[in-house]
Amino acid sequence: MCQNFRMQTKLLGSSAGGGFPQWNCSCTNCRALRKGELNGKSRTQSQVALSSDLKSWFLLNASPDLRAQIESTPELQPSSSGQSIRHTPIAAVILTNADLDHVLGLLLMRESQPIHVYATKSVRRILTEDNSMFKMLDQKQGQVKWTDVVSETPFELCGVDGVKSTLICTPFSLPSKYPIYVGSERASELSREEAVLALVIEDTKTKKKMAYLPGIAALDESWLKRIGSCDLVFCDGTFWTDEELKKLSGAPRTSREMGHIPMSGELGSIELLSKIDRRVTKVFTHINNTNPALNENGPEYACIRDAGLILGHDGMVFDL
Ligand SMILES: [Zn+2]
């Protein structure tokens, strides 16, 4: 029935938390964009959707901008042929961590709609035990189905109704921390391996693979090899330099300390990704509004393009 379809991936949101422009930011980029003086695009907070049959869609994280992203994507909207007026083609959500810009969209998916959420046990506990607002997802019995995922243990993606897709997801634990709102006492009770995941998703029909790494502090040999075996990778494009936010807003931590490999410099993502087979489509996402690469007239944007890499923007579609 669906043999002719390929895995389709939609980049619905390509910005880091805050979006571009960010409500309280007057950095060079945000200012120029607002004035209409930037050759660049506004961006919503990071969101990816993928499907292997163009009917059921899986969301990678749940952006605070999810409502607008759904409204700009007809495939994610309820069809007029549905049995009841309330339904959704969104089969499930896979969370990579508990960051607000990755989970707030779950609260937009209430309205008594049954949903399936995959997360590590620790991320599930942070949301359901520590944050009472998430009880809105569980007003009716069976409204939300949580499935705990374990690093390096592949699982088949399926909807809340149990209908399986042909997609297999393998999560990989990344060395990182829980968000600040979790607090150090609570974080100390939770497994550090369950704080942040990267995902590799394979369509078993076509053997095509994509990797999703919206927050990764370093691309080590094992990751470079793994990415080299994929057809498409969405890589952390948060900051251009390691000191970017420190210099601009006096942030206490460097990009790497915040869990984000910078694009430029030695062992930066541009240098490392450009060494990988050119047949792998490499797309930067989770781009912070301060990143100078957002200026498409600038040398940073040219550097990305000349390395054979893509600066992701909202609305991009990739067929595998
Ligand atoms: Zn800004």
XYZ file of N, CA and C in Angstrom, residues 58-310:
759
model
N 5.757 11.538 13.003
C 6.425 11.479 14.295
C 7.166 12.793 14.512
N 6.962 13.364 15.687
C 7.614 14.636 16.008
C 8.878 14.371 16.823
N 9.955 15.024 16.444
C 11.170 14.967 17.251
C 11.145 16.210 18.131
N 10.852 16.010 19.399
C 10.611 17.049 20.395
C 9.303 17.789 20.102
N 8.939 18.668 21.015
C 7.675 19.396 20.888
C 7.949 20.866 21.194
N 8.069 21.638 20.132
C 8.475 23.043 20.215
C 7.393 23.931 20.829
N 7.794 25.007 21.503
C 6.800 25.989 21.952
C 6.065 26.629 20.773
N 6.609 26.520 19.554
C 5.977 27.081 18.349
C 5.179 26.034 17.578
N 4.904 24.910 18.223
C 4.285 23.787 17.508
C 2.940 24.127 16.870
N 2.141 24.925 17.554
C 0.827 25.240 16.994
C 0.957 25.908 15.617
N 1.800 26.929 15.547
C 1.993 27.637 14.270
C 2.648 26.711 13.239
N 3.535 25.845 13.700
C 4.209 24.924 12.771
C 3.204 23.940 12.172
N 2.259 23.467 12.985
C 1.217 22.572 12.474
C 0.332 23.323 11.475
N -0.003 24.551 11.810
C -0.885 25.311 10.919
C -0.220 25.662 9.591
N 1.112 25.629 9.562
C 1.779 25.907 8.276
C 2.156 24.621 7.544
N 1.693 23.472 8.058
C 2.045 22.176 7.461
C 0.775 21.339 7.299
N 0.123 21.368 6.132
C -1.155 20.669 5.962
C -1.120 19.197 6.367
N 0.011 18.515 6.152
C 0.094 17.081 6.485
C -0.087 16.809 7.976
N 0.163 17.813 8.805
C 0.061 17.605 10.262
C -1.302 18.013 10.815
N -2.177 18.446 9.927
C -3.496 18.912 10.377
C -4.518 17.784 10.277
N -5.563 17.825 11.094
C -6.600 16.788 10.994
C -7.260 16.850 9.618
N -7.502 15.677 9.026
C -8.125 15.669 7.698
C -9.632 15.757 7.842
N -10.290 16.219 6.785
C -11.747 16.357 6.850
C -12.433 14.997 6.749
N -11.661 13.951 6.372
C -12.274 12.628 6.212
C -12.214 11.793 7.500
N -11.720 12.377 8.565
C -11.615 11.624 9.818
C -12.984 11.250 10.377
N -13.023 10.190 11.181
C -14.302 9.707 11.717
C -14.923 10.693 12.694
N -14.056 11.360 13.506
C -14.607 12.344 14.430
C -13.931 13.673 14.123
N -14.473 14.767 14.638
C -13.864 16.052 14.296
C -12.510 16.217 14.971
N -12.273 15.475 16.072
C -11.005 15.619 16.787
C -10.098 14.426 16.493
N -9.078 14.665 15.727
C -8.056 13.634 15.492
C -6.798 14.313 14.975
N -5.739 13.543 14.844
C -4.470 14.131 14.388
C -3.640 13.079 13.659
N -2.940 13.483 12.611
C -1.998 12.551 11.965
C -0.693 12.399 12.747
N -0.570 13.142 13.866
C 0.656 13.026 14.673
C 0.554 11.767 15.524
N 1.425 10.799 15.234
C 1.352 9.490 15.879
C 2.062 9.476 17.228
N 3.152 10.198 17.339
C 3.922 10.167 18.586
C 4.945 11.289 18.592
N 5.497 11.519 19.785
C 6.551 12.525 19.977
C 7.733 11.814 20.627
N 8.914 12.067 20.135
C 10.122 11.500 20.760
C 10.908 12.667 21.349
N 11.130 12.630 22.667
C 11.838 13.728 23.340
C 13.325 13.403 23.463
N 14.162 14.390 23.146
C 15.604 14.160 23.304
C 16.112 14.644 24.662
N 15.345 15.521 25.311
C 15.714 15.970 26.659
C 14.517 16.708 27.262
N 14.721 17.346 28.416
C 13.605 18.037 29.074
C 13.697 19.548 28.924
N 14.533 20.040 27.983
C 14.642 21.498 27.769
C 13.284 22.094 27.429
N 13.027 23.287 27.937
C 11.716 23.916 27.688
C 11.420 24.045 26.200
N 12.434 24.397 25.404
C 12.154 24.569 23.973
C 11.941 23.233 23.263
N 12.083 22.131 23.995
C 11.813 20.813 23.400
C 10.570 20.138 23.975
N 10.036 20.666 25.063
C 8.885 19.985 25.695
C 7.634 20.849 25.848
N 7.772 22.183 25.764
C 6.595 23.025 26.009
C 5.466 22.741 25.025
N 5.822 22.322 23.823
C 4.803 22.005 22.816
C 3.886 20.868 23.232
N 4.342 20.022 24.154
C 3.466 18.933 24.640
C 2.204 19.521 25.272
N 2.373 20.654 25.953
C 1.221 21.274 26.612
C 0.222 21.827 25.596
N 0.699 22.078 24.374
C -0.192 22.547 23.307
C -0.960 21.380 22.695
N -0.546 20.148 23.045
C -1.170 18.952 22.469
C -2.156 18.320 23.449
N -2.742 19.146 24.308
C -3.700 18.596 25.276
C -5.054 18.511 24.583
N -6.061 19.228 25.028
C -7.397 19.179 24.422
C -7.903 17.737 24.321
N -7.591 16.940 25.334
C -8.067 15.553 25.450
C -7.606 14.641 24.313
N -6.604 15.065 23.575
C -6.153 14.258 22.440
C -5.203 13.147 22.920
N -5.499 11.867 22.615
C -4.547 10.827 22.984
C -3.210 11.020 22.271
N -2.122 10.949 23.014
C -0.798 11.044 22.384
C 0.159 10.031 23.006
N 1.173 9.715 22.221
C 2.205 8.772 22.643
C 3.522 9.544 22.738
N 4.170 9.446 23.886
C 5.428 10.179 24.072
C 6.537 9.211 24.460
N 7.614 9.249 23.703
C 8.813 8.470 24.029
C 9.816 9.403 24.713
N 10.369 8.945 25.827
C 11.388 9.738 26.539
C 12.158 8.797 27.445
N 13.281 9.275 27.956
C 13.946 8.456 28.974
C 13.086 8.488 30.241
N 13.298 7.502 31.085
C 12.543 7.431 32.339
C 12.727 8.720 33.153
N 13.966 9.233 33.179
C 14.233 10.440 33.974
C 13.505 11.651 33.418
N 13.498 11.812 32.098
C 12.785 12.955 31.499
C 11.285 12.816 31.766
N 10.757 11.613 31.639
C 9.333 11.397 31.954
C 9.038 11.791 33.397
N 9.904 11.400 34.317
C 9.654 11.697 35.739
C 9.725 13.200 36.011
N 10.673 13.889 35.371
C 10.761 15.350 35.549
C 9.440 15.996 35.137
N 8.910 15.570 33.987
C 7.696 16.211 33.467
C 6.455 15.795 34.256
N 6.332 14.527 34.568
C 5.066 14.065 35.152
C 5.043 14.138 36.676
N 6.203 14.037 37.322
C 6.217 14.050 38.787
C 6.514 15.430 39.359
N 7.298 16.232 38.628
C 7.747 17.509 39.194
C 6.997 18.713 38.636
N 6.311 18.554 37.534
C 5.676 19.698 36.869
C 4.193 19.411 36.662
N 3.390 19.950 37.580
C 1.985 19.549 37.614
C 1.206 19.939 36.356
N 1.683 20.921 35.591
C 0.966 21.317 34.372
C 0.814 20.164 33.382
N 1.780 19.236 33.415
C 1.730 18.127 32.456
C 0.602 17.140 32.769
N -0.061 17.325 33.927
C -1.236 16.497 34.232
C -2.355 16.775 33.227
N -2.288 17.928 32.553
C -3.292 18.251 31.527
C -3.269 17.242 30.380
N -2.153 16.520 30.246
C -2.073 15.514 29.181
C -2.719 14.211 29.614
N -3.112 14.148 30.870
C -3.588 12.876 31.415
C -4.910 13.050 32.147
N -5.798 13.830 31.553
C -7.090 14.065 32.194
C -8.015 12.872 32.037
N -7.909 12.224 30.860
C -8.733 11.042 30.599
C -7.827 9.830 30.681
N -8.380 8.722 31.144
C -7.555 7.516 31.223
C -7.072 7.126 29.822
N -5.776 6.881 29.709
C -5.220 6.460 28.421
C -4.955 7.604 27.457
N -5.111 8.860 27.932
C -4.888 9.999 27.029
C -3.422 10.081 26.599
N -2.536 9.937 27.589
C -1.120 9.977 27.227
C -0.486 8.627 27.520
N 0.257 8.139 26.549
C 0.992 6.894 26.740
C 2.475 7.250 26.723
N 3.139 6.996 27.843
C 4.585 7.245 27.910
C 5.317 5.939 27.659
N 6.325 5.967 26.821
C 7.182 4.800 26.640
C 8.601 5.206 27.004
N 9.177 4.502 27.974
C 10.554 4.798 28.384
C 11.528 4.237 27.354
N 12.502 5.038 26.996
C 13.510 4.558 26.051
C 14.868 4.499 26.740
N 15.700 3.589 26.241
C 16.995 3.324 26.865
C 18.077 3.506 25.799
N 19.142 4.164 26.197
C 20.234 4.428 25.254
C 20.709 3.149 24.572
N 20.898 3.252 23.275
C 21.423 2.166 22.431
C 20.500 0.960 22.345
N 19.230 1.145 22.725
C 18.239 0.083 22.561
C 17.211 0.544 21.521
N 17.279 -0.033 20.303
C 16.369 0.417 19.240
C 14.914 0.069 19.554
N 13.999 0.909 19.079
C 12.570 0.620 19.242
C 11.828 1.036 17.971
N 10.715 0.340 17.720
C 9.890 0.667 16.554
C 8.989 1.835 16.910
N 8.920 2.819 16.051
C 8.033 3.949 16.316
C 6.600 3.550 16.015
N 5.726 3.762 16.985
C 4.314 3.469 16.733
C 3.425 4.515 17.396
N 2.197 4.566 16.921
C 1.244 5.567 17.393
C 0.646 5.181 18.732
N -0.191 6.050 19.271
C -0.841 5.788 20.553
C -1.807 4.604 20.408
N -2.257 4.356 19.166
C -3.156 3.225 18.895
C -2.386 1.912 18.719
N -1.065 1.952 18.839
C -0.259 0.744 18.708
C 0.105 0.398 17.271
N -0.381 1.194 16.314
C -0.060 0.907 14.906
C 1.411 1.245 14.648
N 2.131 0.230 14.118
C 3.570 0.410 13.926
C 3.880 1.100 12.605
N 4.984 1.819 12.602
C 5.494 2.387 11.353
C 6.620 1.468 10.894
N 7.303 1.860 9.842
C 8.471 1.081 9.430
C 9.748 1.743 9.948
N 9.574 2.668 10.887
C 10.736 3.417 11.390
C 11.264 2.817 12.694
N 12.565 2.638 12.722
C 13.224 2.159 13.943
C 14.104 3.285 14.468
N 13.928 3.596 15.736
C 14.695 4.694 16.347
C 15.699 4.124 17.349
N 16.939 4.569 17.234
C 17.946 4.190 18.231
C 18.408 5.462 18.943
N 18.138 5.557 20.257
C 18.624 6.730 21.001
C 20.049 6.493 21.511
N 20.820 7.553 21.566
C 22.188 7.460 22.111
C 22.343 8.535 23.177
N 22.796 8.118 24.352
C 23.024 9.053 25.442
C 24.201 9.973 25.118
N 24.045 11.260 25.408
C 25.149 12.205 25.224
C 25.571 12.727 26.595
N 26.869 12.950 26.781
C 27.291 13.503 28.074
C 26.766 14.924 28.204
N 25.838 15.151 29.104
C 25.254 16.478 29.255
C 24.548 16.572 30.598
N 23.812 17.670 30.788
C 23.175 17.915 32.085
C 21.678 18.103 31.902
N 20.962 18.050 33.026
C 19.532 18.367 33.011
C 19.356 19.887 32.963
N 18.197 20.348 32.486
C 17.971 21.803 32.467
C 18.018 22.388 33.882
N 18.316 23.673 33.962
C 18.486 24.351 35.264
C 17.233 24.199 36.131
N 16.029 24.231 35.514
C 14.804 24.192 36.324
C 14.652 22.883 37.105
N 15.377 21.856 36.710
C 15.290 20.562 37.413
C 15.893 20.678 38.822
N 16.894 21.555 38.954
C 17.528 21.741 40.265
C 18.580 20.667 40.525
N 19.617 21.047 41.274
C 20.741 20.115 41.438
C 20.373 18.922 42.319
N 19.489 19.137 43.295
C 19.128 18.023 44.188
C 18.389 16.928 43.421
N 17.384 17.333 42.646
C 16.620 16.377 41.849
C 17.522 15.721 40.802
N 18.363 16.545 40.154
C 19.232 16.005 39.105
C 20.150 14.919 39.665
N 20.573 15.082 40.939
C 21.497 14.109 41.523
C 20.827 12.743 41.728
N 19.494 12.724 41.772
C 18.790 11.432 41.930
C 18.581 10.726 40.585
N 18.774 11.481 39.511
C 18.460 10.938 38.192
C 19.730 10.456 37.485
N 19.528 9.518 36.576
C 20.671 8.991 35.840
C 21.190 10.041 34.865
N 22.487 10.320 34.924
C 23.067 11.330 34.022
C 22.973 10.884 32.570
N 22.944 9.565 32.375
C 22.861 9.037 30.997
C 21.500 9.327 30.356
N 20.537 9.730 31.190
C 19.188 9.934 30.651
C 18.857 11.405 30.434
N 19.861 12.279 30.549
C 19.587 13.721 30.421
C 19.363 14.144 28.977
N 20.234 13.717 28.084
C 20.163 14.171 26.686
C 20.438 13.000 25.743
N 19.596 12.902 24.728
C 19.755 11.851 23.732
C 20.003 12.456 22.361
N 20.700 11.702 21.527
C 20.705 11.954 20.086
C 19.960 10.775 19.484
N 19.366 10.967 18.324
C 18.550 9.904 17.728
C 19.071 9.532 16.348
N 19.038 8.230 16.058
C 19.260 7.758 14.687
C 18.002 6.980 14.304
N 17.388 7.362 13.195
C 16.128 6.738 12.787
C 16.292 6.134 11.405
N 15.937 4.854 11.296
C 16.084 4.136 10.022
C 14.723 3.683 9.529
N 14.501 3.841 8.239
C 13.299 3.288 7.622
C 13.643 1.868 7.162
N 13.002 0.866 7.756
C 13.367 -0.524 7.452
C 12.981 -0.915 6.018
N 12.066 -0.145 5.400
C 11.689 -0.432 4.000
C 12.818 -0.083 3.046
N 13.419 1.068 3.291
C 14.384 1.595 2.316
C 15.817 1.539 2.826
N 15.975 1.242 4.121
C 17.289 1.253 4.784
C 17.916 2.650 4.850
N 17.130 3.677 4.582
C 17.658 5.037 4.673
C 17.673 5.470 6.139
N 18.684 6.273 6.480
C 18.856 6.642 7.892
C 19.064 8.140 8.054
N 18.497 8.665 9.125
C 18.769 10.059 9.469
C 19.201 10.145 10.930
N 20.027 11.137 11.224
C 20.472 11.356 12.609
C 20.009 12.731 13.052
N 19.582 12.826 14.309
C 19.097 14.088 14.862
C 19.920 14.448 16.088
N 20.720 15.493 15.951
C 21.630 15.910 17.024
C 21.460 17.410 17.296
N 20.339 17.818 17.891
C 20.127 19.253 18.086
C 21.001 19.857 19.182
N 21.539 19.011 20.044
C 22.411 19.524 21.110
C 23.522 18.529 21.391
N 24.713 18.796 20.838
C 25.832 17.868 21.046
C 27.090 18.702 21.275
N 27.845 18.381 22.334
C 28.988 19.217 22.719
C 30.221 18.933 21.878
N 30.315 17.698 21.361
C 31.506 17.330 20.578
C 31.136 16.223 19.609
N 31.758 16.261 18.446
C 31.550 15.170 17.481
C 32.793 14.291 17.543
N 32.690 13.196 18.291
C 33.854 12.321 18.419
C 33.877 11.311 17.271
N 34.918 10.480 17.275
C 35.088 9.523 16.176
C 33.855 8.645 15.983
N 33.259 8.205 17.101
C 32.119 7.299 16.969
C 30.940 8.013 16.312
N 30.760 9.296 16.630
C 29.668 10.031 15.992
C 29.960 10.322 14.529
N 31.213 10.626 14.227
C 31.547 10.910 12.824
C 31.306 9.661 11.976
N 31.617 8.505 12.530
C 31.399 7.247 11.818
C 29.898 6.983 11.641
N 29.159 7.216 12.734
C 27.706 6.999 12.703
C 27.041 7.933 11.680
N 27.444 9.194 11.686
C 26.863 10.154 10.733
C 27.218 9.741 9.305
N 28.440 9.252 9.146
C 28.880 8.818 7.810
C 28.047 7.674 7.261
N 27.386 6.925 8.135
C 26.558 5.794 7.684
C 25.107 6.233 7.460
N 24.813 7.512 7.704
C 23.448 8.025 7.516
C 23.333 8.705 6.149
N 22.106 8.998 5.769
C 21.852 9.721 4.525
C 21.611 11.208 4.791
N 21.164 11.491 6.025
C 20.797 12.861 6.383
C 21.140 13.070 7.850
N 21.735 14.208 8.155
C 21.977 14.518 9.567
C 21.550 15.955 9.849
N 20.839 16.127 10.953
C 20.544 17.469 11.462
C 21.483 17.673 12.634
N 22.384 18.633 12.481
C 23.406 18.823 13.509
C 23.216 20.149 14.244
N 23.632 20.147 15.470
C 23.632 21.321 16.339
C 24.327 22.501 15.647
N 23.574 23.562 15.394
C 24.158 24.765 14.782
C 23.923 25.967 15.677
N 23.897 25.735 16.986
C 23.520 26.799 17.918
C 24.415 28.034 17.792
N 25.717 27.812 17.977
C 26.632 28.972 18.025
C 27.728 28.885 16.968
N 28.199 30.043 16.563
C 29.310 30.099 15.605
C 30.641 29.884 16.338
N 30.835 30.593 17.470
C 32.080 30.412 18.238
C 31.767 29.918 19.655
N 32.798 29.399 20.297
C 32.643 28.855 21.647
C 32.298 29.960 22.661
N 32.770 31.176 22.387
C 32.617 32.286 23.352
C 31.439 33.194 23.018
N 30.654 32.824 21.998
C 29.647 33.730 21.441
C 28.719 34.392 22.473
N 28.087 33.573 23.295
C 27.102 34.123 24.227
C 27.782 34.811 25.413
N 28.979 34.295 25.749
C 29.771 34.932 26.821
C 30.064 36.376 26.444
N 30.526 36.566 25.191
C 30.909 37.910 24.741
C 29.700 38.812 24.566
N 28.604 38.274 24.037
C 27.455 39.116 23.708
C 26.581 39.464 24.906
N 26.369 38.480 25.782
C 25.417 38.752 26.869
C 25.975 38.429 28.242
N 27.271 38.156 28.290
C 27.889 37.862 29.582
C 27.471 36.525 30.175
N 27.010 35.610 29.299
C 26.625 34.272 29.774
C 27.822 33.623 30.469
N 27.588 32.869 31.541
C 28.717 32.332 32.304
C 29.438 31.161 31.622
N 28.776 30.530 30.668
C 29.368 29.320 30.100
C 29.677 29.479 28.612
N 30.663 28.690 28.157
C 30.967 28.665 26.724
C 29.936 27.785 26.021
N 29.967 27.841 24.715
C 29.068 27.028 23.904
C 29.215 25.535 24.253
N 30.471 25.075 24.284
C 30.706 23.651 24.597
C 30.228 23.313 26.003
N 30.449 24.243 26.948
C 29.993 23.991 28.325
C 28.474 23.915 28.405
N 27.798 24.559 27.458
C 26.333 24.490 27.419
C 25.855 23.265 26.634
N 26.801 22.467 26.138
C 26.416 21.246 25.411
C 26.228 21.458 23.925
N 26.855 22.528 23.384
C 26.710 22.822 21.958
C 28.073 23.010 21.297
N 28.411 22.137 20.376
C 29.655 22.284 19.621
C 29.547 23.554 18.764
N 30.561 24.444 18.796
C 30.473 25.610 17.915
C 30.704 25.197 16.462
N 30.188 26.014 15.538
C 30.372 25.695 14.123
C 31.826 25.901 13.688
N 32.435 27.017 14.141
C 33.743 27.398 13.599
C 34.887 26.873 14.461
N 36.104 27.076 13.952
C 37.303 26.777 14.727
C 37.702 25.314 14.682
N 38.809 25.069 15.392
C 39.363 23.725 15.432
C 38.395 22.782 16.142
N 38.169 21.629 15.549
C 37.212 20.640 16.063
C 35.797 21.212 16.161
N 35.537 22.271 15.392
C 34.172 22.782 15.264
C 33.397 21.900 14.299
N 32.097 22.108 14.257
C 31.270 21.191 13.458
C 31.507 21.333 11.951
N 31.850 22.544 11.489
C 32.078 22.689 10.031
C 33.286 21.863 9.618
N 34.388 22.013 10.366
C 35.607 21.257 10.042
C 35.327 19.748 10.049
N 34.633 19.289 11.074
C 34.439 17.841 11.217
C 33.418 17.291 10.218
N 32.310 18.000 10.052
C 31.270 17.482 9.143
C 31.726 17.514 7.688
N 32.576 18.494 7.350
C 32.992 18.593 5.944
C 33.902 17.427 5.536
N 34.418 16.702 6.523
C 35.269 15.538 6.206
C 34.432 14.300 5.887
N 33.155 14.341 6.266
C 32.285 13.176 6.048
C 31.843 13.138 4.591
N 31.683 11.929 4.081
C 31.217 11.677 2.715
C 30.209 12.729 2.246
N 30.440 13.296 1.083
C 29.566 14.361 0.572
C 28.169 13.856 0.221
N 28.002 12.523 0.137
C 26.656 11.997 -0.159
C 25.719 12.128 1.039
N 26.285 12.353 2.228
C 25.441 12.566 3.420
C 24.982 14.033 3.408
N 23.662 14.251 3.453
C 23.144 15.624 3.499
C 23.252 16.129 4.930
N 24.014 17.215 5.107
C 24.284 17.714 6.463
C 23.638 19.082 6.651
N 22.752 19.136 7.620
C 21.939 20.331 7.800
C 22.108 20.854 9.229
N 22.441 22.130 9.346
C 22.504 22.725 10.684
C 21.109 23.144 11.126
N 20.796 22.869 12.389
C 19.546 23.337 12.949
C 19.788 23.788 14.388
N 18.724 24.209 15.093
C 18.872 24.714 16.462
C 19.844 25.901 16.456
N 19.633 26.825 15.506
C 20.550 27.949 15.297
C 20.135 29.110 16.211
N 21.067 29.563 17.037
C 20.732 30.654 17.960
C 20.681 31.989 17.219
N 19.820 32.884 17.710
C 19.630 34.168 17.014
C 20.898 35.025 16.957
N 21.878 34.714 17.801
C 23.138 35.470 17.799
C 24.134 34.965 16.758
N 23.847 33.830 16.129
C 24.822 33.193 15.236
C 24.996 34.029 13.952
N 26.212 34.515 13.685
C 26.407 35.394 12.515
C 26.109 34.705 11.186
N 26.062 33.375 11.180
C 25.766 32.648 9.931
C 24.340 32.921 9.441
N 23.489 33.483 10.309
C 22.114 33.800 9.890
C 22.077 34.910 8.840
N 23.174 35.681 8.761
C 23.275 36.717 7.732
C 23.776 36.057 6.443
N 22.893 35.920 5.471
C 23.245 35.172 4.250
C 24.172 35.956 3.326
N 24.471 37.197 3.677
C 25.472 37.957 2.919
C 26.853 37.846 3.572
N 26.920 37.217 4.726
C 28.154 37.238 5.513
C 29.114 36.108 5.166
N 30.375 36.250 5.607
C 31.394 35.231 5.330
C 31.105 33.894 6.032
N 30.402 33.944 7.172
C 30.108 32.704 7.907
C 29.145 31.833 7.107
N 28.115 32.453 6.529
C 27.154 31.710 5.709
C 27.873 31.095 4.502
N 28.762 31.887 3.884
C 29.509 31.396 2.714
C 30.398 30.220 3.105
N 30.955 30.282 4.294
C 31.842 29.217 4.774
C 31.074 27.888 4.889
N 29.847 27.962 5.389
C 29.003 26.766 5.520
C 28.683 26.207 4.137
N 28.252 27.098 3.265
C 27.877 26.681 1.902
C 29.088 26.096 1.162
N 30.247 26.742 1.282
C 31.434 26.277 0.561
C 31.935 24.938 1.084
N 31.575 24.611 2.340
C 31.970 23.305 2.908
C 30.975 22.212 2.518
N 29.974 22.568 1.715
C 28.988 21.566 1.268
C 27.937 21.279 2.328
N 27.773 22.204 3.267
C 26.799 22.012 4.352
C 25.612 22.952 4.124
N 24.531 22.699 4.840
C 23.302 23.483 4.647
C 22.918 24.155 5.962
